[in-house]
């Protein structure tokens, strides 16, 4: 599909900058390049030119590229102008280019959307490209690169081919059972493979939480009684005074969050209100929020003042926890040994003792939850939902032998349909605005 109009946008970072990249895509690209750059340039080669408006006025000078379709990112003719990154320069260049007949400013994600519609990317690769643009940690970058290279798409496409083959064999047996070139009974082999596929899909879906940790972060929540040292630890790990620290109980009443990068993994650390009996009305709201946050955590740090330990009641059992003794700097030799036997870690935010060990343990737990770097994981909730629907159809096909081969073959068709929707081979028009709307304008 080649669009009727052409689009232009700033495709580089925030201005001002040393260099700004303006991207053009569509049927008018060649004419725009020839006009502004004073003649056509060699394909796929950087050429230094002076850029002029149609009236001959000089706009700027810089590098120009031309990538003819269909061998381009969007599948259409694509041009790039590398200009000086001043706001006035970029604004004048964009105004001039959009002034050509048939050229307009691009909408968010429109370059990538054209690439999808022209068969240059599938939906999973498109989503991976968005993840790559937004990646903040090394783990996010690796995960996005792997999926952008088509590993995830290949998995889903392979599963779909197996289902299409299985359905074809079942229907061949139904229609041509008396023909010599159709095996006498293919059912056992087909349904055995379909059952194996349901197990593969289940194991794949089980990895979604690991993918969430890579993309959204490993959730670590600090719990403890008032004055257990929660906010002091939070500030130490954040390396700034993000939380107010006083001796007055109930100082922290709302959730405070900071994002850490531990060994390339995103870790979200949350400070919470001190847990105690009979709090004030406002403090009680903070405690309720703390317990709700703890229910969704991947790891709990339960802090306790070694010199004045206080209970905090029931700790959520859904997440693993580390029991951390605080204020180690106030202990002497024998007391330190005793504390070390009662807690997983003993720390001091005053002299830094034990803090690096705590960070290392959090990083180790996060890496374990994120899985191996080469694992193929479902990267979106919509993938999980469609995979779940596919498996329900497969289970109905394999568990209902009394339904007849025709109905069971239809279940295979519906399962293959769900897998096709993940990569965008069928019936995806209603998803496109949502998916491409998450991109920046120039992508």
CSV table of C-alpha atoms in Angstrom, one decimal, residues 20-315:
chain,number,residue,atom,x,y,z
A,20,UNK,CA,18.3,17.5,13.8
A,21,UNK,CA,17.0,14.8,11.4
A,22,UNK,CA,13.9,15.6,9.3
A,23,UNK,CA,12.3,12.5,7.8
A,24,UNK,CA,10.0,12.5,4.7
A,25,UNK,CA,8.0,9.5,3.4
A,26,UNK,CA,5.6,9.2,0.5
A,27,UNK,CA,5.3,9.8,-3.3
A,28,UNK,CA,6.4,13.5,-3.1
A,29,UNK,CA,9.7,12.7,-1.4
A,30,UNK,CA,11.8,12.7,-4.5
A,31,UNK,CA,10.4,16.0,-5.7
A,32,UNK,CA,10.9,17.6,-2.3
A,33,UNK,CA,14.5,16.4,-2.1
A,34,UNK,CA,15.2,17.6,-5.7
A,35,UNK,CA,13.8,21.0,-5.0
A,36,UNK,CA,15.3,21.7,-1.6
A,37,UNK,CA,18.7,20.1,-2.2
A,38,UNK,CA,19.1,21.6,-5.7
A,39,UNK,CA,18.9,18.4,-7.7
A,40,UNK,CA,18.7,14.7,-7.0
A,41,UNK,CA,21.3,12.9,-4.9
A,42,UNK,CA,22.7,9.5,-5.2
A,43,UNK,CA,20.6,6.8,-3.6
A,44,UNK,CA,21.6,5.7,-0.1
A,45,UNK,CA,24.7,8.0,0.0
A,46,UNK,CA,25.1,11.0,2.4
A,47,UNK,CA,25.6,14.1,0.3
A,48,UNK,CA,26.4,17.6,1.6
A,49,UNK,CA,24.1,20.2,0.1
A,50,UNK,CA,22.8,23.7,0.7
A,51,UNK,CA,19.1,23.7,1.3
A,52,UNK,CA,16.9,26.3,-0.4
A,53,UNK,CA,13.2,27.1,-0.3
A,54,UNK,CA,11.3,27.0,-3.6
A,55,UNK,CA,11.8,30.8,-4.0
A,56,UNK,CA,15.6,30.3,-3.8
A,57,UNK,CA,16.1,31.5,-0.3
A,58,UNK,CA,18.8,29.6,1.7
A,59,UNK,CA,17.4,27.6,4.6
A,60,UNK,CA,20.4,25.8,5.9
A,61,UNK,CA,23.1,23.4,4.8
A,62,UNK,CA,23.6,19.8,5.8
A,63,UNK,CA,23.5,16.1,4.7
A,64,UNK,CA,20.7,14.7,2.6
A,65,UNK,CA,19.8,11.0,2.0
A,66,UNK,CA,17.3,9.4,-0.3
A,67,UNK,CA,16.1,5.8,0.1
A,68,UNK,CA,13.8,4.7,-2.8
A,69,UNK,CA,10.9,2.4,-2.0
A,70,UNK,CA,10.2,-0.4,-1.4
A,71,UNK,CA,13.6,-1.0,0.1
A,72,UNK,CA,13.1,1.6,2.8
A,73,UNK,CA,11.8,1.7,6.4
A,74,UNK,CA,8.3,2.6,5.4
A,75,UNK,CA,8.3,0.8,2.0
A,76,UNK,CA,7.8,4.1,0.3
A,77,UNK,CA,10.4,6.7,-1.0
A,78,UNK,CA,12.0,8.1,2.2
A,79,UNK,CA,14.3,11.1,2.5
A,80,UNK,CA,16.3,12.5,5.4
A,81,UNK,CA,17.6,16.0,5.9
A,82,UNK,CA,20.3,16.4,8.6
A,83,UNK,CA,20.2,20.1,9.5
A,84,UNK,CA,21.5,22.2,12.4
A,85,UNK,CA,19.4,21.6,15.5
A,86,UNK,CA,18.3,25.1,16.3
A,87,UNK,CA,14.6,25.6,16.9
A,88,UNK,CA,14.3,28.3,14.2
A,89,UNK,CA,16.1,26.2,11.6
A,90,UNK,CA,13.9,23.2,12.2
A,91,UNK,CA,10.7,25.2,12.3
A,92,UNK,CA,11.5,26.9,9.0
A,93,UNK,CA,12.5,23.6,7.3
A,94,UNK,CA,9.4,21.8,8.5
A,95,UNK,CA,7.2,24.8,7.4
A,96,UNK,CA,8.8,24.8,3.9
A,97,UNK,CA,8.5,21.0,3.4
A,98,UNK,CA,4.9,20.9,4.6
A,99,UNK,CA,4.2,23.7,2.2
A,100,UNK,CA,4.7,21.5,-0.9
A,101,UNK,CA,1.5,20.2,-2.4
A,102,UNK,CA,0.6,16.7,-1.1
A,103,UNK,CA,2.9,16.9,1.9
A,104,UNK,CA,1.7,17.3,5.5
A,105,UNK,CA,3.0,16.9,9.1
A,106,UNK,CA,3.1,13.3,10.3
A,107,UNK,CA,0.8,12.0,13.1
A,108,UNK,CA,2.3,10.0,16.0
A,109,UNK,CA,3.6,6.7,14.9
A,110,UNK,CA,2.7,7.3,11.2
A,111,UNK,CA,6.1,6.3,9.8
A,112,UNK,CA,5.9,3.0,11.6
A,113,UNK,CA,2.3,2.5,10.7
A,114,UNK,CA,3.1,2.9,7.0
A,115,UNK,CA,6.0,0.3,7.5
A,116,UNK,CA,3.4,-2.1,8.9
A,117,UNK,CA,0.8,-1.5,6.2
A,118,UNK,CA,3.5,-2.0,3.5
A,119,UNK,CA,4.6,-5.3,5.0
A,120,UNK,CA,8.0,-4.1,6.4
A,121,UNK,CA,7.1,-5.0,10.0
A,122,UNK,CA,4.5,-7.1,11.7
A,123,UNK,CA,2.6,-5.9,14.8
A,124,UNK,CA,4.9,-7.7,17.3
A,125,UNK,CA,8.0,-6.2,15.7
A,126,UNK,CA,6.2,-2.8,15.7
A,127,UNK,CA,5.6,-3.1,19.5
A,128,UNK,CA,9.2,-4.1,20.0
A,129,UNK,CA,10.3,-1.0,18.1
A,130,UNK,CA,8.3,1.1,20.5
A,131,UNK,CA,9.9,-0.7,23.4
A,132,UNK,CA,13.3,0.0,21.9
A,133,UNK,CA,12.6,3.7,21.6
A,134,UNK,CA,11.5,3.8,25.2
A,135,UNK,CA,14.2,1.5,26.7
A,136,UNK,CA,15.9,2.9,29.7
A,137,UNK,CA,17.9,-0.1,30.9
A,138,UNK,CA,20.2,-2.7,29.3
A,139,UNK,CA,17.7,-5.5,29.9
A,140,UNK,CA,14.9,-3.5,28.3
A,141,UNK,CA,17.2,-2.8,25.3
A,142,UNK,CA,18.1,-6.5,24.9
A,143,UNK,CA,14.5,-7.6,25.2
A,144,UNK,CA,13.3,-5.1,22.6
A,145,UNK,CA,16.2,-5.8,20.2
A,146,UNK,CA,15.4,-9.6,20.3
A,147,UNK,CA,11.7,-9.0,19.6
A,148,UNK,CA,12.4,-6.4,16.9
A,149,UNK,CA,14.6,-9.0,15.1
A,150,UNK,CA,11.5,-11.1,14.8
A,151,UNK,CA,12.2,-13.9,17.3
A,152,UNK,CA,8.8,-13.5,19.0
A,153,UNK,CA,7.0,-13.2,15.7
A,154,UNK,CA,8.7,-16.3,14.3
A,155,UNK,CA,7.5,-18.3,17.4
A,156,UNK,CA,3.8,-17.3,16.9
A,157,UNK,CA,4.0,-17.7,13.1
A,158,UNK,CA,5.5,-21.2,13.5
A,159,UNK,CA,2.7,-22.2,15.9
A,160,UNK,CA,0.1,-20.9,13.5
A,161,UNK,CA,1.6,-22.9,10.6
A,162,UNK,CA,1.4,-26.0,12.7
A,163,UNK,CA,-2.3,-25.4,13.4
A,164,UNK,CA,-3.0,-24.7,9.7
A,165,UNK,CA,-1.2,-28.0,8.8
A,166,UNK,CA,-3.1,-29.9,11.5
A,167,UNK,CA,-6.4,-28.6,10.2
A,168,UNK,CA,-5.5,-29.4,6.6
A,169,UNK,CA,-4.7,-33.0,7.5
A,170,UNK,CA,-7.9,-33.4,9.5
A,171,UNK,CA,-10.0,-32.0,6.7
A,172,UNK,CA,-8.1,-34.2,4.2
A,173,UNK,CA,-9.0,-37.2,6.2
A,174,UNK,CA,-12.6,-36.1,6.3
A,175,UNK,CA,-12.9,-35.4,2.6
A,176,UNK,CA,-10.5,-37.9,1.0
A,177,UNK,CA,-10.3,-40.9,3.4
A,178,UNK,CA,-10.6,-43.3,0.6
A,179,UNK,CA,-7.8,-41.8,-1.5
A,180,UNK,CA,-4.4,-43.6,-1.6
A,181,UNK,CA,-2.3,-40.5,-1.0
A,182,UNK,CA,-4.1,-39.7,2.3
A,183,UNK,CA,-2.8,-41.7,5.3
A,184,UNK,CA,-5.4,-44.1,6.7
A,185,UNK,CA,-5.6,-42.2,10.0
A,186,UNK,CA,-3.8,-39.0,10.8
A,187,UNK,CA,-5.9,-38.1,13.8
A,188,UNK,CA,-3.5,-39.6,16.4
A,189,UNK,CA,-0.5,-37.8,15.1
A,190,UNK,CA,-2.4,-34.5,14.6
A,191,UNK,CA,-4.0,-34.4,18.0
A,192,UNK,CA,-0.8,-35.5,19.8
A,193,UNK,CA,1.0,-32.5,18.2
A,194,UNK,CA,-1.9,-30.1,19.1
A,195,UNK,CA,-1.8,-31.3,22.8
A,196,UNK,CA,2.0,-30.7,22.8
A,197,UNK,CA,1.4,-27.2,21.4
A,198,UNK,CA,-1.0,-26.3,24.2
A,199,UNK,CA,1.8,-27.1,26.7
A,200,UNK,CA,4.2,-24.9,24.8
A,201,UNK,CA,1.8,-22.0,24.8
A,202,UNK,CA,1.1,-22.5,28.6
A,203,UNK,CA,4.8,-22.4,29.3
A,204,UNK,CA,5.3,-19.3,27.1
A,205,UNK,CA,2.4,-17.4,28.8
A,206,UNK,CA,3.9,-18.3,32.2
A,207,UNK,CA,6.8,-16.1,31.3
A,208,UNK,CA,4.7,-12.9,31.1
A,209,UNK,CA,5.5,-11.8,34.6
A,210,UNK,CA,9.2,-11.9,33.8
A,211,UNK,CA,8.5,-9.8,30.7
A,212,UNK,CA,6.6,-7.3,32.9
A,213,UNK,CA,9.6,-7.1,35.2
A,214,UNK,CA,11.9,-6.3,32.3
A,215,UNK,CA,9.6,-3.7,30.8
A,216,UNK,CA,8.0,-2.1,33.9
A,217,UNK,CA,10.4,-2.9,36.6
A,218,UNK,CA,11.0,-5.2,39.6
A,219,UNK,CA,8.7,-4.0,42.5
A,220,UNK,CA,10.5,-3.7,45.8
A,221,UNK,CA,8.4,-2.4,48.8
A,222,UNK,CA,9.9,-1.3,52.1
A,223,UNK,CA,7.8,-2.2,55.2
A,224,UNK,CA,8.4,-1.6,58.8
A,225,UNK,CA,7.2,0.0,62.0
A,226,UNK,CA,7.5,3.8,62.5
A,227,UNK,CA,11.2,4.9,62.9
A,228,UNK,CA,12.5,1.5,61.7
A,229,UNK,CA,14.7,3.4,59.2
A,230,UNK,CA,12.6,2.9,56.1
A,231,UNK,CA,12.9,6.5,54.8
A,232,UNK,CA,16.6,6.7,55.6
A,233,UNK,CA,17.2,3.5,53.6
A,234,UNK,CA,15.0,4.8,50.8
A,235,UNK,CA,17.1,8.1,50.6
A,236,UNK,CA,20.3,6.1,50.7
A,237,UNK,CA,19.4,3.9,47.8
A,238,UNK,CA,17.9,6.8,45.9
A,239,UNK,CA,21.1,8.8,46.6
A,240,UNK,CA,19.0,11.9,47.4
A,241,UNK,CA,16.7,13.2,50.1
A,242,UNK,CA,13.5,11.9,48.5
A,243,UNK,CA,11.7,11.2,51.8
A,244,UNK,CA,11.5,13.3,54.9
A,245,UNK,CA,13.3,11.7,57.8
A,246,UNK,CA,12.4,12.6,61.5
A,247,UNK,CA,12.1,10.9,64.8
A,248,UNK,CA,8.4,11.6,64.9
A,249,UNK,CA,6.3,8.5,64.1
A,250,UNK,CA,4.0,8.7,61.1
A,251,UNK,CA,6.1,11.2,59.1
A,252,UNK,CA,5.7,9.2,55.9
A,253,UNK,CA,2.0,9.0,55.0
A,254,UNK,CA,2.0,8.4,51.3
A,255,UNK,CA,3.8,6.1,48.9
A,256,UNK,CA,7.2,7.4,47.6
A,257,UNK,CA,8.8,5.7,44.6
A,258,UNK,CA,12.2,5.9,43.0
A,259,UNK,CA,13.5,3.9,40.0
A,260,UNK,CA,17.0,2.2,40.2
A,261,UNK,CA,19.1,0.6,37.5
A,262,UNK,CA,20.7,-2.5,39.0
A,263,UNK,CA,22.9,-4.5,36.7
A,264,UNK,CA,20.8,-3.3,33.7
A,265,UNK,CA,17.4,-4.1,35.3
A,266,UNK,CA,14.8,-1.6,36.2
A,267,UNK,CA,13.9,-1.8,39.9
A,268,UNK,CA,11.1,0.3,41.4
A,269,UNK,CA,11.6,1.0,45.1
A,270,UNK,CA,8.7,2.2,47.2
A,271,UNK,CA,8.8,3.7,50.7
A,272,UNK,CA,5.7,3.3,52.8
A,273,UNK,CA,4.0,4.5,55.9
A,274,UNK,CA,5.1,2.9,59.2
A,275,UNK,CA,2.8,0.1,60.2
A,276,UNK,CA,1.4,0.3,63.7
A,277,UNK,CA,-1.8,-0.2,65.7
A,278,UNK,CA,-4.2,2.7,66.4
A,279,UNK,CA,-2.8,5.3,63.9
A,280,UNK,CA,-4.5,8.6,63.3
A,281,UNK,CA,-7.1,8.9,60.5
A,282,UNK,CA,-4.7,10.3,57.8
A,283,UNK,CA,-1.9,7.9,58.8
A,284,UNK,CA,-4.4,5.0,58.6
A,285,UNK,CA,-4.9,5.8,55.0
A,286,UNK,CA,-1.2,5.6,54.4
A,287,UNK,CA,-0.9,2.3,56.1
A,288,UNK,CA,-3.8,0.9,54.0
A,289,UNK,CA,-1.9,2.0,50.9
A,290,UNK,CA,1.3,0.4,52.2
A,291,UNK,CA,-0.4,-3.0,52.7
A,292,UNK,CA,-2.1,-2.8,49.2
A,293,UNK,CA,1.3,-2.0,47.6
A,294,UNK,CA,2.9,-4.9,49.4
A,295,UNK,CA,0.3,-7.3,48.0
A,296,UNK,CA,1.6,-6.4,44.5
A,297,UNK,CA,5.3,-6.5,45.3
A,298,UNK,CA,7.9,-8.8,43.8
A,299,UNK,CA,10.1,-8.4,46.9
A,300,UNK,CA,9.5,-7.0,50.4
A,301,UNK,CA,12.1,-5.4,52.6
A,302,UNK,CA,10.9,-5.8,56.2
A,303,UNK,CA,12.9,-3.4,58.3
A,304,UNK,CA,13.3,-3.5,62.0
A,305,UNK,CA,15.2,-1.3,64.5
A,306,UNK,CA,17.6,-3.7,66.1
A,307,UNK,CA,17.7,-1.7,69.4
A,308,UNK,CA,13.9,-1.3,69.6
A,309,UNK,CA,12.1,-4.0,67.5
A,310,UNK,CA,8.4,-3.6,67.0
A,311,UNK,CA,6.0,-6.0,65.3
A,312,UNK,CA,4.0,-4.9,62.2
A,313,UNK,CA,1.4,-7.5,62.2
A,314,UNK,CA,0.6,-9.8,59.3
A,315,UNK,CA,3.1,-9.5,56.4
